[in-house]
Short mmCIF file of C-alpha atoms in Angstrom, two decimals:
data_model
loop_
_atom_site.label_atom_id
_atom_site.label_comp_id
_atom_site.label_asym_id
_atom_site.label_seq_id
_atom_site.Cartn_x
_atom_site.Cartn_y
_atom_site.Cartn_z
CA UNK A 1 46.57 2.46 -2.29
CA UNK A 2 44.90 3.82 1.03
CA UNK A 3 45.21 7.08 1.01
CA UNK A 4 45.85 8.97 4.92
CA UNK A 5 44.12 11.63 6.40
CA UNK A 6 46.03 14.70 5.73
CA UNK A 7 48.12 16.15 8.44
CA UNK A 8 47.96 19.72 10.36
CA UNK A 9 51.09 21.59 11.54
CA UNK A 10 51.31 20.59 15.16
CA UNK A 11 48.37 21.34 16.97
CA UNK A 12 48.31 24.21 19.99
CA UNK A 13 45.67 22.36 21.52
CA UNK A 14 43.26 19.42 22.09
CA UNK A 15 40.11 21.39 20.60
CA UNK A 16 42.28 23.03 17.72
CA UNK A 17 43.57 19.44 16.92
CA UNK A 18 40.09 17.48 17.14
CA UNK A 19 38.20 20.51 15.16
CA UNK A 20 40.71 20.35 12.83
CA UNK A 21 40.69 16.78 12.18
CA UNK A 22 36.60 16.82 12.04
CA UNK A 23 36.63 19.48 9.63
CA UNK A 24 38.65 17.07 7.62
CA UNK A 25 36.34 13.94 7.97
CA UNK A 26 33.82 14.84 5.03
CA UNK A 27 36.70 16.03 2.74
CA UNK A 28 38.49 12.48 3.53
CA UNK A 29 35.11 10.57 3.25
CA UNK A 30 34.05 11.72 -0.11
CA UNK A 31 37.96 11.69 -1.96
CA UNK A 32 37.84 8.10 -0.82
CA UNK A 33 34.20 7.36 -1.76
CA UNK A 34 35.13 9.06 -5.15
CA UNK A 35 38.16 6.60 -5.77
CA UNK A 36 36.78 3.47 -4.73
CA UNK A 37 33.31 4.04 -6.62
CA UNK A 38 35.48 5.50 -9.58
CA UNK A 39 33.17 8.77 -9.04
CA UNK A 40 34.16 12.43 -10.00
CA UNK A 41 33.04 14.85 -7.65
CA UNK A 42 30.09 16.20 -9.40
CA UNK A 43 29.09 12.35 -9.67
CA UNK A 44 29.82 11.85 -5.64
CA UNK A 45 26.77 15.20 -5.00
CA UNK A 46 24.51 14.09 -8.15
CA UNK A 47 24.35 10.80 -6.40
CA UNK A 48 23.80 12.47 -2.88
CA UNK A 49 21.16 15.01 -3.53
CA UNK A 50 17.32 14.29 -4.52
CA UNK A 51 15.91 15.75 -7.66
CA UNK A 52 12.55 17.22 -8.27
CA UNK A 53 10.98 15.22 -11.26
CA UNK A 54 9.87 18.13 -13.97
CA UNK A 55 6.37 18.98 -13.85
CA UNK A 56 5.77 17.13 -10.55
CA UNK A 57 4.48 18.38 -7.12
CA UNK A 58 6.42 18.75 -4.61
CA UNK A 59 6.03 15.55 -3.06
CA UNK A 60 7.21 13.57 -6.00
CA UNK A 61 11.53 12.93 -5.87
CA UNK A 62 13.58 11.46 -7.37
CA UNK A 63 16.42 9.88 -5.36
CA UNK A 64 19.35 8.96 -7.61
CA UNK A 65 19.76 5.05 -6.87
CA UNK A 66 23.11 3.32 -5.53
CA UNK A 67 23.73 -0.59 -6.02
CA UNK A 68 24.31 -2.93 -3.12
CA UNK A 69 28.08 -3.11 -3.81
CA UNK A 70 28.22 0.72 -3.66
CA UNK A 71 26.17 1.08 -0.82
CA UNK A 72 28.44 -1.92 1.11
CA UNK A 73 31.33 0.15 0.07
CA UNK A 74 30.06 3.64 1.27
CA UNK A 75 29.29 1.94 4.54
CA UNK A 76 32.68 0.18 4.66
CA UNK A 77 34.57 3.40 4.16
CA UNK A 78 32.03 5.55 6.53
CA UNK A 79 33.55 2.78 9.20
CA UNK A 80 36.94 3.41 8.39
CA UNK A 81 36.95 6.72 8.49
CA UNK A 82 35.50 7.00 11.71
CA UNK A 83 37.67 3.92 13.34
CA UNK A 84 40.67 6.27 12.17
CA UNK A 85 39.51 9.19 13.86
CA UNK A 86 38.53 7.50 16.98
CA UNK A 87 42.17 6.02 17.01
CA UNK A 88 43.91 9.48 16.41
CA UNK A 89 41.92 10.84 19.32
CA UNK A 90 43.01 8.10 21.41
CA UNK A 91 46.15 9.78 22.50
CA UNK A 92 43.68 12.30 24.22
CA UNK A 93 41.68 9.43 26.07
CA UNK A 94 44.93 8.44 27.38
CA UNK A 95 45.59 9.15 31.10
CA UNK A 96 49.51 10.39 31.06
CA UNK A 97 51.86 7.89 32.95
CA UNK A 98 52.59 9.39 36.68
CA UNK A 99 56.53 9.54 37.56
#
């Protein structure tokens, strides 16, 4: 089931709407990265963030590796994520209708 972005009480204004909605984005992003991937949260950072291998300079990292199918799917979601915003804000690109 496709889950929606999560709705604001009606917004005063074009910047309070859009920053709201942004703030949202990475929220959205990773729940749906998480279910798709069947990844807990901790899992979604631990795969995100490099480690230090122990006893190693600081040069040496260890970045946790993702498999084609997960990194197709990341990508895939980044793209609808974004298309969705760029379709809420489209009410904003709109010129209104003159009379």
């Amino acid at each position: 089931m496709k889950k929606k972005m999560p709705s604001a009480p009606e917004p005063i204004n074009l910047l309070q709407d859009v920053h709201s909605r942004m703030i949202n984005l990475p929220i959205y992003f990773r729940e749906r990265v998480c279910e798709e991937c069947s990844w807990s949260i901790p899992t979604f950072y631990r795969k995100m963030r490099t480690a230090m291998r122990p006893g190693s300079s600081n040069s040496e990292k260890i970045t946790p590796n993702l498999s084609n199918a997960e990194r197709e799917k990341i990508i895939a979601i980044l793209d609808e994520v974004f298309e969705g915003f760029w379709e809420y804000c489209e009410k904003y690109r709109r010129k209104p209708a003159k009379d």
